[in-house]
XYZ file of C-alpha atoms in Angstrom:
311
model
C 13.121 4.792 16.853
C 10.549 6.894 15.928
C 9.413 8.289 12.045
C 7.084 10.720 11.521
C 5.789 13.523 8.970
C 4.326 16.169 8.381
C 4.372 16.147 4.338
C 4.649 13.746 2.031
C 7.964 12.006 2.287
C 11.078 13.683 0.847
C 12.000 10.914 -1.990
C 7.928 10.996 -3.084
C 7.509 12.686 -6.246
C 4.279 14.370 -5.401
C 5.630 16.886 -3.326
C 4.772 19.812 -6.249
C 1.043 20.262 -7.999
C 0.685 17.986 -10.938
C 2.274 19.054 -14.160
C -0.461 18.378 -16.520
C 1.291 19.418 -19.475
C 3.439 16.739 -18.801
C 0.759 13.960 -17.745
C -1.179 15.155 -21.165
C 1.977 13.846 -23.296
C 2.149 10.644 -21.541
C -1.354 10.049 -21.824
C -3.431 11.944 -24.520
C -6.749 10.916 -23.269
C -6.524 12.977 -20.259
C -6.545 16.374 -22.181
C -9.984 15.721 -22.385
C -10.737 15.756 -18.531
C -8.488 19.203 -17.342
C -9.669 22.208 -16.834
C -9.126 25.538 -14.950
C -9.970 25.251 -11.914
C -11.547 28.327 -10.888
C -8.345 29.425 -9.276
C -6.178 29.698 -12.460
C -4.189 26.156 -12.071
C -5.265 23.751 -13.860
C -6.962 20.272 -12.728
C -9.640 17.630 -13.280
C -13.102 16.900 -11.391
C -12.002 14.410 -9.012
C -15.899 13.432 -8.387
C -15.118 12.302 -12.048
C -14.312 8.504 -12.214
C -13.500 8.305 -15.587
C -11.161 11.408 -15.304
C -9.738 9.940 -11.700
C -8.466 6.374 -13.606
C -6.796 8.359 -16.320
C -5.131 11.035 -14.239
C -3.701 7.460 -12.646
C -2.849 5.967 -16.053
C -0.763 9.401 -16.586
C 1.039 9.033 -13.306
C 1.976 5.917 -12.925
C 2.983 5.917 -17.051
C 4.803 9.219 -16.497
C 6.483 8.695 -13.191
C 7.133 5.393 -12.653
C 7.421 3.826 -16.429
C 3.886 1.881 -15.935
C 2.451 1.247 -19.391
C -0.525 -0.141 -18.659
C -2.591 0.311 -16.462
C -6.845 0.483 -15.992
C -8.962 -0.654 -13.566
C -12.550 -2.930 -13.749
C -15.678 -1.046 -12.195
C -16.873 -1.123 -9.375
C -13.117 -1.338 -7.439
C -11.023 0.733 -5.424
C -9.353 3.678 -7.690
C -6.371 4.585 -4.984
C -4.758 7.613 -4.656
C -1.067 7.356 -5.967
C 0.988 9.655 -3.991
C 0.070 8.076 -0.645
C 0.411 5.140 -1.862
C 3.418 5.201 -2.883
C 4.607 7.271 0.512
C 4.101 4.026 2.330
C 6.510 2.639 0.183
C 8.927 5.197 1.323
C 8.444 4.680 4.772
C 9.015 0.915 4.557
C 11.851 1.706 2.787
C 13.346 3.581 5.497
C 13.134 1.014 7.952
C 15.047 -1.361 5.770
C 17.761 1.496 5.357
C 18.082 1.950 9.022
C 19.727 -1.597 8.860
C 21.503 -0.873 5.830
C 24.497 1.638 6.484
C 21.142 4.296 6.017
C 21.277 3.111 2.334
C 17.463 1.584 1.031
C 18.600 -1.971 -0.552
C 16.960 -1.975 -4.183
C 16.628 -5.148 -6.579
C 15.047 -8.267 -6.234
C 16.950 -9.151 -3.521
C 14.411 -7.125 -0.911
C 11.490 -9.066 -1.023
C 8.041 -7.613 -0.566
C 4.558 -9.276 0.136
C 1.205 -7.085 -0.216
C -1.564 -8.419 1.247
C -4.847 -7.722 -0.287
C -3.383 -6.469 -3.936
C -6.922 -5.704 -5.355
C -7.613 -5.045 -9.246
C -5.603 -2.227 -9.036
C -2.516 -3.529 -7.878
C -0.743 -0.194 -7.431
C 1.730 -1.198 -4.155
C 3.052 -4.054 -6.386
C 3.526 -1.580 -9.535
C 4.886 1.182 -7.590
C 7.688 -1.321 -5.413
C 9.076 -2.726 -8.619
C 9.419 0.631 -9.938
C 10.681 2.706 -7.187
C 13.100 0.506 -6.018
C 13.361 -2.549 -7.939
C 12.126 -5.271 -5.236
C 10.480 -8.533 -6.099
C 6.984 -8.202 -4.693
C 4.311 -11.328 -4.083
C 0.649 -10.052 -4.030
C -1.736 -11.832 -2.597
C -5.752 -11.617 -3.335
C -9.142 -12.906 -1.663
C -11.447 -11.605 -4.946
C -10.815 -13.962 -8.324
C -12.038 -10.576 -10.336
C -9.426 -8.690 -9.076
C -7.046 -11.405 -8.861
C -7.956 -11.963 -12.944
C -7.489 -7.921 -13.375
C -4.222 -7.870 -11.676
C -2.952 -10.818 -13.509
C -3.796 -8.645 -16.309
C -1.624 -5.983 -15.485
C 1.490 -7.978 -14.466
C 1.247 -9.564 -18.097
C 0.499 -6.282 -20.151
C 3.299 -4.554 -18.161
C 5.590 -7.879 -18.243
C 6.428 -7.962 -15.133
C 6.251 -11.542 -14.152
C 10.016 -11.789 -13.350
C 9.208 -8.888 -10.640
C 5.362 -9.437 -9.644
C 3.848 -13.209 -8.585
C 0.484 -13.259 -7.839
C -1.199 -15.461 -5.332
C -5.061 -16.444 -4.599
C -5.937 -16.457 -0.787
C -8.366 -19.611 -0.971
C -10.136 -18.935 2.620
C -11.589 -15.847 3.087
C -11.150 -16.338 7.004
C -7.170 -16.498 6.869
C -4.716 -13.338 5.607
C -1.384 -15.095 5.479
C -2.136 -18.722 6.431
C -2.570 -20.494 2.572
C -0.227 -17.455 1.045
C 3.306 -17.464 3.058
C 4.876 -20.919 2.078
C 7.559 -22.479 4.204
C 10.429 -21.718 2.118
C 9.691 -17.888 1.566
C 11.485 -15.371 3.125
C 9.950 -11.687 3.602
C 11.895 -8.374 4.460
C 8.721 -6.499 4.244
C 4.882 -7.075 4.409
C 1.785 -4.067 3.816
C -1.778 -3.849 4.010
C -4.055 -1.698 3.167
C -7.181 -3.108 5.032
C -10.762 -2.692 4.989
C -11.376 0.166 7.669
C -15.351 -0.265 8.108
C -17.429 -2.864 9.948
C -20.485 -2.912 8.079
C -22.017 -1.745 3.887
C -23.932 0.887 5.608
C -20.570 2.267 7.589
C -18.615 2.172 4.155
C -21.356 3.934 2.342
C -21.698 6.879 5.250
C -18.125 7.417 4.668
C -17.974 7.958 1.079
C -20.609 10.680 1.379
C -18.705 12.235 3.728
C -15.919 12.238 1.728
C -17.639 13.697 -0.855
C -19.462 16.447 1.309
C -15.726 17.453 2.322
C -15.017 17.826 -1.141
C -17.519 19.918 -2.192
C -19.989 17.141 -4.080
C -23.181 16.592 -3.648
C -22.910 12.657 -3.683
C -20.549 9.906 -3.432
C -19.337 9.167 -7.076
C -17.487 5.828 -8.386
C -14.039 7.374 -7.874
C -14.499 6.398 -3.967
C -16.449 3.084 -4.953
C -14.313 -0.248 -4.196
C -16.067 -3.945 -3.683
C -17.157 -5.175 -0.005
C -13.891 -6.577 0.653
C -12.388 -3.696 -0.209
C -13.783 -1.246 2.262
C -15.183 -2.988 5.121
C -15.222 -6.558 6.995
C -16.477 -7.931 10.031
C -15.194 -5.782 13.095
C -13.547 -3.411 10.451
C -9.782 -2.500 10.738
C -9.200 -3.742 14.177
C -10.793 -7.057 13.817
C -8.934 -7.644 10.446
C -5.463 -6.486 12.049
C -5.733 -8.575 15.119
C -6.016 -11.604 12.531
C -3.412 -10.076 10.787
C -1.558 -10.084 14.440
C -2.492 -13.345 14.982
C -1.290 -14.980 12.213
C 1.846 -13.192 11.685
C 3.428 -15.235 14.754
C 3.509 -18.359 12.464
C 6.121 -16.897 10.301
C 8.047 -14.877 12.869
C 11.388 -16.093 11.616
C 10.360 -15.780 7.895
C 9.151 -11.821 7.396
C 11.939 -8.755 8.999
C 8.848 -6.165 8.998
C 5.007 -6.931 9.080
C 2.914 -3.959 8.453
C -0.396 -2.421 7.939
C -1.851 0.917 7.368
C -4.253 2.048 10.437
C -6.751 4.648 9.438
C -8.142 6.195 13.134
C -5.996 6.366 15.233
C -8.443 5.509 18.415
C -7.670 1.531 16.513
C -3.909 2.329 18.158
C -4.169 0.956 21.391
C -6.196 -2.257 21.154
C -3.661 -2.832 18.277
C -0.074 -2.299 20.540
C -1.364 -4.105 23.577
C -1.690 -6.913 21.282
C 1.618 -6.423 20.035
C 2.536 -5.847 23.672
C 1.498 -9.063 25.095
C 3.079 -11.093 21.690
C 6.721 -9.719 23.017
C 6.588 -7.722 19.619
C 9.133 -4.887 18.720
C 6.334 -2.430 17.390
C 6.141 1.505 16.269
C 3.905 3.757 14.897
C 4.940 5.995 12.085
C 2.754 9.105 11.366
C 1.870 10.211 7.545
C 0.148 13.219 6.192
C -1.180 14.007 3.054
C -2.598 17.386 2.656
C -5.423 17.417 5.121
C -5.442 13.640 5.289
C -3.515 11.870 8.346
C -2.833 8.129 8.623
C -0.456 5.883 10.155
C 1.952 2.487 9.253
C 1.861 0.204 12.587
C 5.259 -2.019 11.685
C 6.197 -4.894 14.043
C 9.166 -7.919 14.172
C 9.082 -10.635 16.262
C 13.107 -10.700 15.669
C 15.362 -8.733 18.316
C 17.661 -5.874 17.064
C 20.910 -8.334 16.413
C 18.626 -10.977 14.517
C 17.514 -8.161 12.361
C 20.753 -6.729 12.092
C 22.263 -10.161 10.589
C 18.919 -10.304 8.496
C 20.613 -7.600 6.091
C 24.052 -8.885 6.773
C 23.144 -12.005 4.653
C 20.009 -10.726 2.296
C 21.455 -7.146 1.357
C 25.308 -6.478 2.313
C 26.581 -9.636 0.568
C 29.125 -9.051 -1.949
């Protein structure tokens, strides 16, 4: 089996330029941020912070019926429409053991590892498809700001929010013995070092045409890097996931260079893991979801059977 892109994914609803007549209704306060931008369309100085955080308060209040939502200093400000496209993708793999139907509802459970203040996977599951997600969280500032949001937006029937206690472990201290997973994602810190993280931001920013890195790409140390960066942090993740092999259908993580790939599947090789890659692309930005199951084809296939197909 093998997904790939090379666009967002058909169900996203970012596949057309932002209607900012529309996003202006939903939330006034963003009138004050658009502008032309040079080209005749209309847009908003994404070097901005203050104009990034409400273009997300329109979105996710427009699109996806989120009332409330902000976001503390200092933390990661994500990007919604590729967020939510790894949504999608999960989704898929679900529906390929689902008659090619993606099971909605609280029955399809969800755990995101790493939630941060902004809690936007969380947010964007429940309302996209209905599933009950668990979010786990190292930082107790963000863990405090996402608590936040799950009681503004009352959401506590869909959202339950869990505080890693060791900063060493990913899912030991959050999966319990009783839970029951069709789905994990992670978004994880991709650089090994403060100095690393900072190089990249100005880079990002040089691509975009700014002179300097501005809060819209800040986020907190955990946040962007760790120890080893991506690969040490999702051979942990690897690691760890073989204690709840018969608990979680899907683990999952986001892998941002790809060169991380094959350190990553030999891994998976060696663990007797089914494991695929599946390709995204937004605009000029490319990234990648490595899934794996430690459950064969016909376990997987009575997985649904009993969670989702049940009358």
């Amino acid at each position: 089996m093998k997904l790939s892109n090379k666009a967002l994914h058909p169900r996203n609803k970012h596949q057309h330029p932002y209607d900012f007549a529309a996003l202006c209704t939903a939330v006034p306060a963003l009138s004050a941020f658009v502008r032309d931008n040079g080209y005749g369309q209309l847009s908003i100085d994404f070097a901005n912070s203050d104009a990034v955080k409400t273009l997300n308060q329109a979105l996710l209040k427009q699109l996806y019926s989120v009332a409330h939502w902000q976001l503390p200093e200092g933390f990661l400000c994500p990007a919604v429409p590729g967020r939510v496209d790894y949504l999608h993708y999960l989704a898929d793999l679900l529906a390929l053991l689902n008659k090619n139907r993606v099971p909605t509802g609280s029955k399809v459970q969800l755990l995101d590892t790493g939630c941060g203040a902004n809690l936007i996977y969380p947010l964007l599951a429940q309302a996209e498809y209905g599933w009950k997600v668990t979010a786990s969280e190292l930082d107790p500032v963000a863990a405090k700001a996402a608590h936040l949001l799950i009681e503004q937006n009352q959401l506590q029937h869909k959202i339950t929010l869990r505080q890693q206690p060791h900063s060493s472990h990913i899912f030991h201290g959050i999966i319990q013995p009783t839970d029951l997973f069709d789905l994990t994602l992670c978004n994880p810190p991709f650089h090994t070092s403060a100095e690393q993280a900072a190089a990249g931001s100005e880079r990002k920013a040089k691509n975009l045409g700014y002179k300097k890195a501005e809060l819209n790409f800040a986020g907190r140390s955990h946040e962007l890097w760790c120890d080893g960066g991506e690969v040490a942090f999702i051979k942990t993740m690897i690691e760890e996931s073989q204690s709840y092999a018969q608990q979680v259908l899907w683990f999952s993580s986001l892998v941002s260079k790809q060169d991380n790939l094959p350190a990553l599947q030999k891994q998976l090789t060696q663990l007797g893991t089914e494991h695929q890659v599946i390709n995204m692309q937004q605009g000029n930005k490319q990234s990648r979801i490595l899934v794996w199951s430690f459950m064969p084809q016909k376990q997987r296939q009575l997985w649904a059977l009993f969670r989702w197909q049940k009358k």
